[in-house]
mmCIF file of C-alpha atoms and ligand atoms in Angstrom:
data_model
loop_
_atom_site.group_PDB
_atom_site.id
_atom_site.type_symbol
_atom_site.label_atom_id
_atom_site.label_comp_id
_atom_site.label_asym_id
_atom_site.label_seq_id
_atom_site.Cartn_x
_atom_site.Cartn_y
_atom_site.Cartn_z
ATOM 1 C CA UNK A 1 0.000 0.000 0.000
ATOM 2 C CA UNK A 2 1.966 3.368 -0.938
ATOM 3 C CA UNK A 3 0.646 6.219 0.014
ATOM 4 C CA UNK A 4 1.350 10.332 1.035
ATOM 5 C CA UNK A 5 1.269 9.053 4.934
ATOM 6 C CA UNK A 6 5.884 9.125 4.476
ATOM 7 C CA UNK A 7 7.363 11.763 6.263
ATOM 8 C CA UNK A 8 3.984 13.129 7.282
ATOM 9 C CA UNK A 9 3.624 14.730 10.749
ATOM 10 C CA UNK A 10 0.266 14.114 12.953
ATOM 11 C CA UNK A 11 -0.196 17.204 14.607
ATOM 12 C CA UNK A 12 -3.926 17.771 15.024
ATOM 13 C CA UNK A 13 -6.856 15.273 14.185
ATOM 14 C CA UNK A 14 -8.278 18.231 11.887
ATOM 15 C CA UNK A 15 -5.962 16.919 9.410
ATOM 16 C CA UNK A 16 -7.565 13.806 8.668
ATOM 17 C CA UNK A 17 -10.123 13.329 6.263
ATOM 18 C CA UNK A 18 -12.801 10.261 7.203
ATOM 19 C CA UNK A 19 -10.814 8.512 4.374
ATOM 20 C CA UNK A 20 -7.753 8.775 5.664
ATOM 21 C CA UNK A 21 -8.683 8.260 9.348
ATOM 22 C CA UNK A 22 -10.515 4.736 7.586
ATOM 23 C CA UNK A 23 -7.693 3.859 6.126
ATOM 24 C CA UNK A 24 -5.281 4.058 9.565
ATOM 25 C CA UNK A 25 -7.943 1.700 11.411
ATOM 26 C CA UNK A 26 -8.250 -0.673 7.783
ATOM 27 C CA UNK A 27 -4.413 -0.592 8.318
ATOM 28 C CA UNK A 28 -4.165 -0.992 11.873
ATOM 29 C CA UNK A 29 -6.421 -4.078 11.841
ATOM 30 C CA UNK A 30 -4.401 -5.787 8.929
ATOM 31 C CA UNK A 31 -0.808 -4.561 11.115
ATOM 32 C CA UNK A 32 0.897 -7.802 11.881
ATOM 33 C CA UNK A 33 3.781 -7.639 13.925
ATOM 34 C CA UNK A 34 6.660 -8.039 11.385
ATOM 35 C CA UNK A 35 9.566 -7.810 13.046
ATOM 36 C CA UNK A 36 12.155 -6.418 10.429
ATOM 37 C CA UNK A 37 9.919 -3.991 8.918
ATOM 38 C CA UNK A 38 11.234 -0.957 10.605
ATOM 39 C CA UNK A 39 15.060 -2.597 11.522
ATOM 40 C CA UNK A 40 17.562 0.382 11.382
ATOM 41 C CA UNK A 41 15.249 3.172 12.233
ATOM 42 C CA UNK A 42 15.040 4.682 15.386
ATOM 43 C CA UNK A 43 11.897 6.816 17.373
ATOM 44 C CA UNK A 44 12.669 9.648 19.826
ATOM 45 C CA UNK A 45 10.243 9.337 22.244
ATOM 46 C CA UNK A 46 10.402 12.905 23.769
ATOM 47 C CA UNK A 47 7.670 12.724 26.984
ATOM 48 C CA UNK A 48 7.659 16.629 29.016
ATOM 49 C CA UNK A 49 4.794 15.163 30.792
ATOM 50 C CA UNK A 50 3.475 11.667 32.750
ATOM 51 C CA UNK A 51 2.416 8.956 30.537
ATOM 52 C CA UNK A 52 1.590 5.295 30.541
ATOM 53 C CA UNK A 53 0.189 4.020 27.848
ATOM 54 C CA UNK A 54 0.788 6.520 25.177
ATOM 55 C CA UNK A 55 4.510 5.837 26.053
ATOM 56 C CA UNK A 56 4.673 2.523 26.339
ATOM 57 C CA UNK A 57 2.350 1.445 23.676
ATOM 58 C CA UNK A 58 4.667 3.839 20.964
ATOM 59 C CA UNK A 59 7.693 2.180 22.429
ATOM 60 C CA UNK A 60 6.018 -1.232 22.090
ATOM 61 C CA UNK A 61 4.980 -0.330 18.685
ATOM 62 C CA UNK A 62 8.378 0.482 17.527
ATOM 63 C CA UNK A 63 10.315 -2.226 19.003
ATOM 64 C CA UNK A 64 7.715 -5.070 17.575
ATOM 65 C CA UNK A 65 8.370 -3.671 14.339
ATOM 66 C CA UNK A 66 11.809 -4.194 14.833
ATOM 67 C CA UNK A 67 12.773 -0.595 15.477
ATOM 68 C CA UNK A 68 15.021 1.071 18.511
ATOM 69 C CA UNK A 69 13.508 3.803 21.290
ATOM 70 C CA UNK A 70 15.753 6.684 22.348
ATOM 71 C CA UNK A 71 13.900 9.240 24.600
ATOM 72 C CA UNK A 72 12.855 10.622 27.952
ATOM 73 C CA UNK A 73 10.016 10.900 30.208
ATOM 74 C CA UNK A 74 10.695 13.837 32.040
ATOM 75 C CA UNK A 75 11.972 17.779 31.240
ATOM 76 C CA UNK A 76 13.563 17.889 34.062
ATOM 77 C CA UNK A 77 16.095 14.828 33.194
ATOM 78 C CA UNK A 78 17.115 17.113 29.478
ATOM 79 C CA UNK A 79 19.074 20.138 29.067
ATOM 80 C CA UNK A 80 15.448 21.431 29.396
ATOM 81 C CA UNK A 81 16.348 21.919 33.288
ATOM 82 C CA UNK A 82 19.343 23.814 31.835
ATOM 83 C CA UNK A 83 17.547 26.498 30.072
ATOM 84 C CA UNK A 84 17.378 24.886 26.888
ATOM 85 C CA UNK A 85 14.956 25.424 24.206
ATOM 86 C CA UNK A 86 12.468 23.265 22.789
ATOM 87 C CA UNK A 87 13.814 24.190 19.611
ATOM 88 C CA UNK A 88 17.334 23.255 19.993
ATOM 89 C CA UNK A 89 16.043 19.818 21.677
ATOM 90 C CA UNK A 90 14.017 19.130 18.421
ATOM 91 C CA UNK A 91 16.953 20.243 16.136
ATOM 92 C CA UNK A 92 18.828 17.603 18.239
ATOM 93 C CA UNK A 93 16.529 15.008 18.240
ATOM 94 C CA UNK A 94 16.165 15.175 14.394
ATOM 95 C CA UNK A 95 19.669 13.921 14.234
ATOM 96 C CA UNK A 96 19.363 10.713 16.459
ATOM 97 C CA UNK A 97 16.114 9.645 15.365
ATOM 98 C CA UNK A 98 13.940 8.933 12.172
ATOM 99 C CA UNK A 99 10.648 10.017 13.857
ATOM 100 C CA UNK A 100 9.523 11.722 16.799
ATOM 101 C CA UNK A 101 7.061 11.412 19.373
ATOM 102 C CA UNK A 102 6.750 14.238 21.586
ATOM 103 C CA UNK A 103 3.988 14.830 24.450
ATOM 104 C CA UNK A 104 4.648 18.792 26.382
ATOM 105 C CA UNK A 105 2.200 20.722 28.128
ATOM 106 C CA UNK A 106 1.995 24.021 26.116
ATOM 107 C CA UNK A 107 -0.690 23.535 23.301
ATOM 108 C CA UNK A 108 1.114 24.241 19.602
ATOM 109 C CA UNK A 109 4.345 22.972 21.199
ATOM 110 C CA UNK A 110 3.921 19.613 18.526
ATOM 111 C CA UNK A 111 3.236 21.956 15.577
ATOM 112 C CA UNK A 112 6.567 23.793 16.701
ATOM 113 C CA UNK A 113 8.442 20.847 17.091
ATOM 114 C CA UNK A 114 7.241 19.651 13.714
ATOM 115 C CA UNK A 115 7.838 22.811 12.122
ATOM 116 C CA UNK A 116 11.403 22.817 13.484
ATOM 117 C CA UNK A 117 12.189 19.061 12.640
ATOM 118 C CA UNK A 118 12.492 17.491 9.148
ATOM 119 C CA UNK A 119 11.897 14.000 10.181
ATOM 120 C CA UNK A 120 8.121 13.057 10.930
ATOM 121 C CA UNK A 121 6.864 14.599 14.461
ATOM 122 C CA UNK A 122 3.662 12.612 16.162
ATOM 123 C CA UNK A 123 2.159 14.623 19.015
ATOM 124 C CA UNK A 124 1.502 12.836 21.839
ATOM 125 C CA UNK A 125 -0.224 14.939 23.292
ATOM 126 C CA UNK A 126 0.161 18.894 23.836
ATOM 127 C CA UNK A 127 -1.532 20.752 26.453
ATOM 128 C CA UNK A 128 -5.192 20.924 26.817
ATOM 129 C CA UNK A 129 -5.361 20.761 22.781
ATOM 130 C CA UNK A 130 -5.245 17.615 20.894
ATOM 131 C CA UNK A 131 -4.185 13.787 21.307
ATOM 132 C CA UNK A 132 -4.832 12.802 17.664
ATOM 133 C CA UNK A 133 -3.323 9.342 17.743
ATOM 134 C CA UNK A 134 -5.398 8.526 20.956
ATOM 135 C CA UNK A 135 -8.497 9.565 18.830
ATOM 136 C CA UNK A 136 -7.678 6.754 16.537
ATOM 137 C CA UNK A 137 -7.126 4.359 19.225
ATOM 138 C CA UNK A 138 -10.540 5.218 20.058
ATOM 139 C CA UNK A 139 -12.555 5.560 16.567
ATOM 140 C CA UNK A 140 -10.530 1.682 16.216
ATOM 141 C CA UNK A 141 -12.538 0.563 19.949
ATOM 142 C CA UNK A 142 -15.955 1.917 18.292
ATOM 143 C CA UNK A 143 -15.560 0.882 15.168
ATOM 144 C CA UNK A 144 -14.071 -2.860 16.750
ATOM 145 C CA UNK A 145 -16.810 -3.196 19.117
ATOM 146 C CA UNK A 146 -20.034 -1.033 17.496
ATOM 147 C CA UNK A 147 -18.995 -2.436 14.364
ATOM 148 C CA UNK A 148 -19.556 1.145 12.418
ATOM 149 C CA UNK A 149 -18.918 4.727 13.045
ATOM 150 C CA UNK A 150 -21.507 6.671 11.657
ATOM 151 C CA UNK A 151 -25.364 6.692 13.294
ATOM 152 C CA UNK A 152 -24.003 6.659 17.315
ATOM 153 C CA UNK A 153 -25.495 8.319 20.152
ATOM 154 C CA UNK A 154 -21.847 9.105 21.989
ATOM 155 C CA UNK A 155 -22.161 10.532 25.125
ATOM 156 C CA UNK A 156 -18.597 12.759 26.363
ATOM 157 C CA UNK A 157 -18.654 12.752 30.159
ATOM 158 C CA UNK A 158 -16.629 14.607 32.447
ATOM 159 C CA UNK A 159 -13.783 17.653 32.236
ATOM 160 C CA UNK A 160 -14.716 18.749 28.421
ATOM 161 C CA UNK A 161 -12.772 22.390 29.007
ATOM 162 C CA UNK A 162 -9.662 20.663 29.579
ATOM 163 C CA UNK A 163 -9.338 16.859 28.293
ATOM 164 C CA UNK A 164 -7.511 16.956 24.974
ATOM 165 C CA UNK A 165 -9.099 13.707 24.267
ATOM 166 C CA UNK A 166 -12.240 14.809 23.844
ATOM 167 C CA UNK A 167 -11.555 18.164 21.954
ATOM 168 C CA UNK A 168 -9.196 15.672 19.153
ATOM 169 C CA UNK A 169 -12.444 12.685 19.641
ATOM 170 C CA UNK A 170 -15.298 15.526 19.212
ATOM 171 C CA UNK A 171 -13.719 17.044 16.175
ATOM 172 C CA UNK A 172 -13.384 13.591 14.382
ATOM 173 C CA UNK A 173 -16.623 13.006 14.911
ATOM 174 C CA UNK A 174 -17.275 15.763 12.387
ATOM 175 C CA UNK A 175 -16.188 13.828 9.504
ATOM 176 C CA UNK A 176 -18.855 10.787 10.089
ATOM 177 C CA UNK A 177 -22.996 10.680 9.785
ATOM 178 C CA UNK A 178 -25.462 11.076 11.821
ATOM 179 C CA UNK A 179 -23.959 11.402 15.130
ATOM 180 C CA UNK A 180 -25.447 12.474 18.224
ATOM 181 C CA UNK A 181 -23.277 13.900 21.029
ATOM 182 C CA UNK A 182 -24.232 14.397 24.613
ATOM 183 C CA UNK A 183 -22.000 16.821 26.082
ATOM 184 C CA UNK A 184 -21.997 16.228 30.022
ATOM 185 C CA UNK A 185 -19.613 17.681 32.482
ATOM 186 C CA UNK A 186 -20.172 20.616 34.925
ATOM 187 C CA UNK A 187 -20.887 24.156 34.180
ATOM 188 C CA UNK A 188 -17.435 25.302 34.609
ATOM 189 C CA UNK A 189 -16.105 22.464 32.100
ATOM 190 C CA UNK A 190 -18.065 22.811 29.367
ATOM 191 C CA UNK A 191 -16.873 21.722 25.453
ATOM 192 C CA UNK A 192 -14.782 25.039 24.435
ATOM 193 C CA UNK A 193 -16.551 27.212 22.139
ATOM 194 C CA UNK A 194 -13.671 26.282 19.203
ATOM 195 C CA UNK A 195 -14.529 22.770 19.494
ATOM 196 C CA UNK A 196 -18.554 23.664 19.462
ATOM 197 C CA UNK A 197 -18.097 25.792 16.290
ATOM 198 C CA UNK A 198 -16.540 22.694 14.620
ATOM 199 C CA UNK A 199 -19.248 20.770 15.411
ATOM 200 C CA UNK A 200 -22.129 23.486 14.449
ATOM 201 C CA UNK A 201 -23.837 21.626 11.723
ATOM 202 C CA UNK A 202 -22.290 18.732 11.150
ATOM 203 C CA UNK A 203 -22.796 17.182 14.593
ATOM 204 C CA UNK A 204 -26.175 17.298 16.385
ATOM 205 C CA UNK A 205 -24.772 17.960 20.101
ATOM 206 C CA UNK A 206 -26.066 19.001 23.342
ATOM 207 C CA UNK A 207 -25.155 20.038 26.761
ATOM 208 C CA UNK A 208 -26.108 19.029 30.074
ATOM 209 C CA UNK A 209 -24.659 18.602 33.955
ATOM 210 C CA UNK A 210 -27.056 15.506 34.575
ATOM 211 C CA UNK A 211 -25.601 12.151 34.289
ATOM 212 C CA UNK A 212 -28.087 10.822 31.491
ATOM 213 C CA UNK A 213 -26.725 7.660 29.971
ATOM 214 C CA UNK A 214 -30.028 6.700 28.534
ATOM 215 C CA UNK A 215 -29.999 5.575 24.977
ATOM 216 C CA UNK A 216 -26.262 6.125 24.076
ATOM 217 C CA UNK A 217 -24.199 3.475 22.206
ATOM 218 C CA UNK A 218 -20.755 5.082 23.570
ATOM 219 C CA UNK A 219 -20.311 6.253 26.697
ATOM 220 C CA UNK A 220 -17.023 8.157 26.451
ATOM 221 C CA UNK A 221 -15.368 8.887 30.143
ATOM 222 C CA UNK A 222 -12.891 11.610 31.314
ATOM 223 C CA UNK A 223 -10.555 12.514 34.115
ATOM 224 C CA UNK A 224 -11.264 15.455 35.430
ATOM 225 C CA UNK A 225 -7.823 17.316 34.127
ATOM 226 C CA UNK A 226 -6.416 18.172 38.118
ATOM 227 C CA UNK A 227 -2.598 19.142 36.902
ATOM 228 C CA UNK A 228 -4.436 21.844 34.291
ATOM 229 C CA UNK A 229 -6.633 24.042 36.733
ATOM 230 C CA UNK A 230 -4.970 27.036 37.486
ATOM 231 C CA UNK A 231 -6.694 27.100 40.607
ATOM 232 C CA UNK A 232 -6.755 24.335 43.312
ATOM 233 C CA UNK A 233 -9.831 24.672 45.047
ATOM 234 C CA UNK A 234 -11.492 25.394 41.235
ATOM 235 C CA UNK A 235 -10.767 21.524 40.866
ATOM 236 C CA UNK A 236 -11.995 20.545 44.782
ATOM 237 C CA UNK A 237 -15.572 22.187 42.929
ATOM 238 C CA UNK A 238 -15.508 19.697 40.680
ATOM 239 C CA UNK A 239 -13.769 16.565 41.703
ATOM 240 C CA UNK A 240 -15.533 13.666 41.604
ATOM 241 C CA UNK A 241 -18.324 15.191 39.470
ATOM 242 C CA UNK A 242 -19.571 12.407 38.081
ATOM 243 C CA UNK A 243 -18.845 8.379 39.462
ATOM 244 C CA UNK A 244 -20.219 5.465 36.563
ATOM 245 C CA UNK A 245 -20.891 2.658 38.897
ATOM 246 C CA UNK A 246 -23.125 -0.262 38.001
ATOM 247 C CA UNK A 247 -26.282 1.733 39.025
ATOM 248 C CA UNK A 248 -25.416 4.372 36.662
ATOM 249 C CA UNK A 249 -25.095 1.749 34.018
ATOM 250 C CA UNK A 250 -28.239 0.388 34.122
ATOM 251 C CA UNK A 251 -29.696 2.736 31.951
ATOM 252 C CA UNK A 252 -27.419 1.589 29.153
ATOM 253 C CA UNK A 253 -28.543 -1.346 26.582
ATOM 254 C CA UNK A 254 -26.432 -4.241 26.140
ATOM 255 C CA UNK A 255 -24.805 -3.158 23.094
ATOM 256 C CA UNK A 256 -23.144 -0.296 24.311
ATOM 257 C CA UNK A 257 -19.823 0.219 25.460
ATOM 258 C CA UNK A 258 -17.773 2.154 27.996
ATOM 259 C CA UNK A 259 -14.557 3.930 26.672
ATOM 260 C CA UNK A 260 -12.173 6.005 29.025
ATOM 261 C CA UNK A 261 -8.451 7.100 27.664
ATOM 262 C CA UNK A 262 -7.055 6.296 31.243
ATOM 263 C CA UNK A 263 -5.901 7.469 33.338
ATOM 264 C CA UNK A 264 -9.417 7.281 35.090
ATOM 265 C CA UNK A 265 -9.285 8.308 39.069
ATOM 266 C CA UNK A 266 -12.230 7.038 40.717
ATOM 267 C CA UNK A 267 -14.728 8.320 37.929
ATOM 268 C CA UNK A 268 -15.255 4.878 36.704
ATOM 269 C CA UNK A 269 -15.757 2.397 39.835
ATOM 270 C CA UNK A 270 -13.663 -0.805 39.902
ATOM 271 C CA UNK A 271 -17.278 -2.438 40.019
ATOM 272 C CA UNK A 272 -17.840 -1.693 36.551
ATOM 273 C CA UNK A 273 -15.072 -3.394 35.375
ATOM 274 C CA UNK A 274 -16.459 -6.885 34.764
ATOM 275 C CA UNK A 275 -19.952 -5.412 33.640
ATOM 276 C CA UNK A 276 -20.055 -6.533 29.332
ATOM 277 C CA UNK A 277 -20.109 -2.639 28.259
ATOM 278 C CA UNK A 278 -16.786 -1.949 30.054
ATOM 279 C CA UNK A 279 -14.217 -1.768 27.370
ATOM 280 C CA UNK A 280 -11.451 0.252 28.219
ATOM 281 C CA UNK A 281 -8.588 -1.369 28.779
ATOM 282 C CA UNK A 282 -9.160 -3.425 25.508
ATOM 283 C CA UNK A 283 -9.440 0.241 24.163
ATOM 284 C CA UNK A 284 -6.142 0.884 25.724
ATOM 285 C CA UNK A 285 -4.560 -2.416 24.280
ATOM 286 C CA UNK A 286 -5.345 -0.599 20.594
ATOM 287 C CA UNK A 287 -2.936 1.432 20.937
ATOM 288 C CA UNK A 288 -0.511 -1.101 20.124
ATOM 289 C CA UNK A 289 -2.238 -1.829 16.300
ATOM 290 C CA UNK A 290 -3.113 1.705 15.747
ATOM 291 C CA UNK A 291 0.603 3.222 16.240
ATOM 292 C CA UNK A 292 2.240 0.211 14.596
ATOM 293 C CA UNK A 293 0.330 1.277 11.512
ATOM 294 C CA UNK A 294 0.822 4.827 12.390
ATOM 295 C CA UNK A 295 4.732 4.187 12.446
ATOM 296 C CA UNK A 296 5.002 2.181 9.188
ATOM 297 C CA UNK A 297 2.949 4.342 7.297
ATOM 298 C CA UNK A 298 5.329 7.560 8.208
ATOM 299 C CA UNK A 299 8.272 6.064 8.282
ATOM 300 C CA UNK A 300 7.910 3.676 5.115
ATOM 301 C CA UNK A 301 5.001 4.747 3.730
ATOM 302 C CA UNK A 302 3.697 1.516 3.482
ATOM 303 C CA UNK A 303 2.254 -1.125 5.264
ATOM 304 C CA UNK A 304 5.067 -4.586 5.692
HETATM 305 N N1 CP B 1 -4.572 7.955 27.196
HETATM 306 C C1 CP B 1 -3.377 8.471 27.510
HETATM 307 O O1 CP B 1 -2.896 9.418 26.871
HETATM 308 O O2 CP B 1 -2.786 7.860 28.570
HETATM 309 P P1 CP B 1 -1.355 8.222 29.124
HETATM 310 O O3 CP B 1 -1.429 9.626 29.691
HETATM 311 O O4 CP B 1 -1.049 7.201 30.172
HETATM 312 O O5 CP B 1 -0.382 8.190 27.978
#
C-alpha cells in the first residue's frame, strides 16, 4: 500500500479526512507484527509530561516492528532543566532519530516541534489541545466493538474544558454521519466554544450537567484534568463530578460500550469493570495496532 502518509507529521486530528482516518484503522487491523519492517530506524520518544500508555504502547509499537527507542520521560532529566529550548532539543533530536514522538504541556508545542524538525513529528499529546493518535485508538474501539462509526449516540462525560481527548475525539466526529453527542460535564467544564463551532452543523450535540446515559451506544469517560486548573480549590468544585458505577449503568442497553483514555481516578468504579459494556482497557490495548500502523505508514510509507 503506498501512500502520502511518508514523512507526514500528525499534529492535530483536523488533518484527517474520514478517508484517511478509515484507512489508519483498515491498516491498523491488517498490522501484523513483522519484526524487520522498521530494523535500522530509530523513534525519539520525547515525553515533558506523565504517561503510561501513550509511552509505552509507541515504544512497544516500535520495538515489535523491529525498530530502537531513544527518549525521555521527564523535562527535568534534558538540558530542558538547563535552560534549553524546545527548539534546539528538536533540532537535536532530528539527528538521532527517524521520527519523533513528543507529548509537552503548552498547546502548539507539537506543531513547533514539527515545524522545526524534518523528520516526521507525532504529538503525543500537547496541552489541553489535541491527542490525535489517541483519537484513533478510540474511533478503532468503536468501530471494533459497534462495528460502524456513523449513526451513534456518543455521550462525552466529564472535564470537556480541559481533556484533549475529547476536543481531538469531538472534532473527528465531524467527519462521520449522523452522530449524536451528549455533552456532560459541569458548568465550569463545558466543550470550548472552538470545538462547538466545529461541530455546528455537522454534529447534532447538546449540553447538560445531569448524568443521562439513557440511549447512548458510547459512553465516552474523562478525568477530570487536576494538573491543568490554574486554581486548586477550582478543581476541589468539581472533583468527583460524576462516578459510573453499576447503578449508573443500568440505563445503558447491552450493546453499548464504555470507553475512558485512562488514566481514570475514581470516575469509573472498579465495580464496573467486569460489567459486558466496560471496554477500556481493551481500548487501551489498541494502541498497540493503531501506532504500529501509524509508524510504518510515516516512516515507510507503506504497510510490511
Ligand atoms: N490515554 C493516555 O494518553 O494515557 P497516558 O497519559 O497514560 O499516555
Amino acid at each position: 500500500m503506498r501512500s502520502s502518509w511518508q514523512g507526514r507529521d500528525i499534529i492535530s486530528i483536523r488533518d484527517f479526512s474520514r478517508e484517511e482516518i478509515e484507512m489508519v484503522l483498515q491498516a491498523a487491523g491488517r498490522a501484523h507484527p513483522d519484526p524487520d519492517a522498521l530494523r535500522g530506524q530509530v523513534m525519539a520518544s520525547l515525553f515533558f509530561e506523565p504517561s503510561t500508555r501513550t509511552q509505552l504502547s509507541f515504544a512497544s509499537a516500535m520495538e515489535r516492528l523491529g525498530g530502537k527507542v531513544i527518549g525521555f520521560s521527564s523535562g527535568k532529566t534534558t538540558s530542558q532543566a538547563k535552560g534549553e529550548t524546545l527548539q534546539d532539543t528538536i533540532r537535536m533530536a532530528e539527528g538521532y532519530a527517524d521520527l519523533i514522538v513528543i507529548r509537552h504541556p503548552l498547546e502548539g508545542s507539537a506543531r513547533l516541534a514539527a515545524d522545526t524538525a524534518s523528520v516526521p513529528v507525532i504529538n503525543a499529546g500537547d496541552g489541553t489541545h489535541q491527542h490525535p493518535t489517541q483519537t484513533l485508538l478510540d474511533l478503532y474501539a468503536i468501530k471494533q466493538f459497534q462495528g460502524h462509526l456513523d449513526n451513534l449516540k456518543i455521550g462525552l462525560v466529564g472535564d470537556l474544558k480541559y481533556g484533549r481527548t475529547v476536543h481531538s475525539l469531538a472534532t473527528a466526529l465531524t467527519r462521520f454521519h449522523g452522530i449524536e453527542l451528549r455533552l456532560i460535564s459541569p458548568a465550569s467544564l463545558p466543550m470550548p466554544p472552538a470545538v462547538l463551532r466545529e461541530l455546528g452543523g455537522l454534529v447534532d450535540y447538546r449540553e447538560q450537567e445531569a448524568l443521562d446515559l439513557s440511549g447512548l451506544d458510547v459512553v465516552y469517560v474523562t478525568r477530570i484534568q487536576k494538573e491543568r486548573f490554574p486554581d486548586v480549590e477550582e478543581y476541589e468544585k468539581v472533583k468527583g463530578a460524576y462516578v459510573i458505577d453499576r447503578a449508573a449503568c443500568r440505563a445503558l442497553g447491552p450493546e453499548a460500550i464504555i470507553l475512558h483514555p485512562l488514566p481514570r481516578v475514581g470516575e469509573i468504579a472498579r465495580e464496573v469493570d467486569s460489567l459486558p459494556q466496560a471496554k477500556y482497557f481493551q481500548q487501551a490495548q489498541g494502541g498497540i495496532p493503531v501506532r504500529m500502523a501509524l509508524l510504518q505508514l510515516l516512516l515507510k510509507g507503506e504497510l510490511a
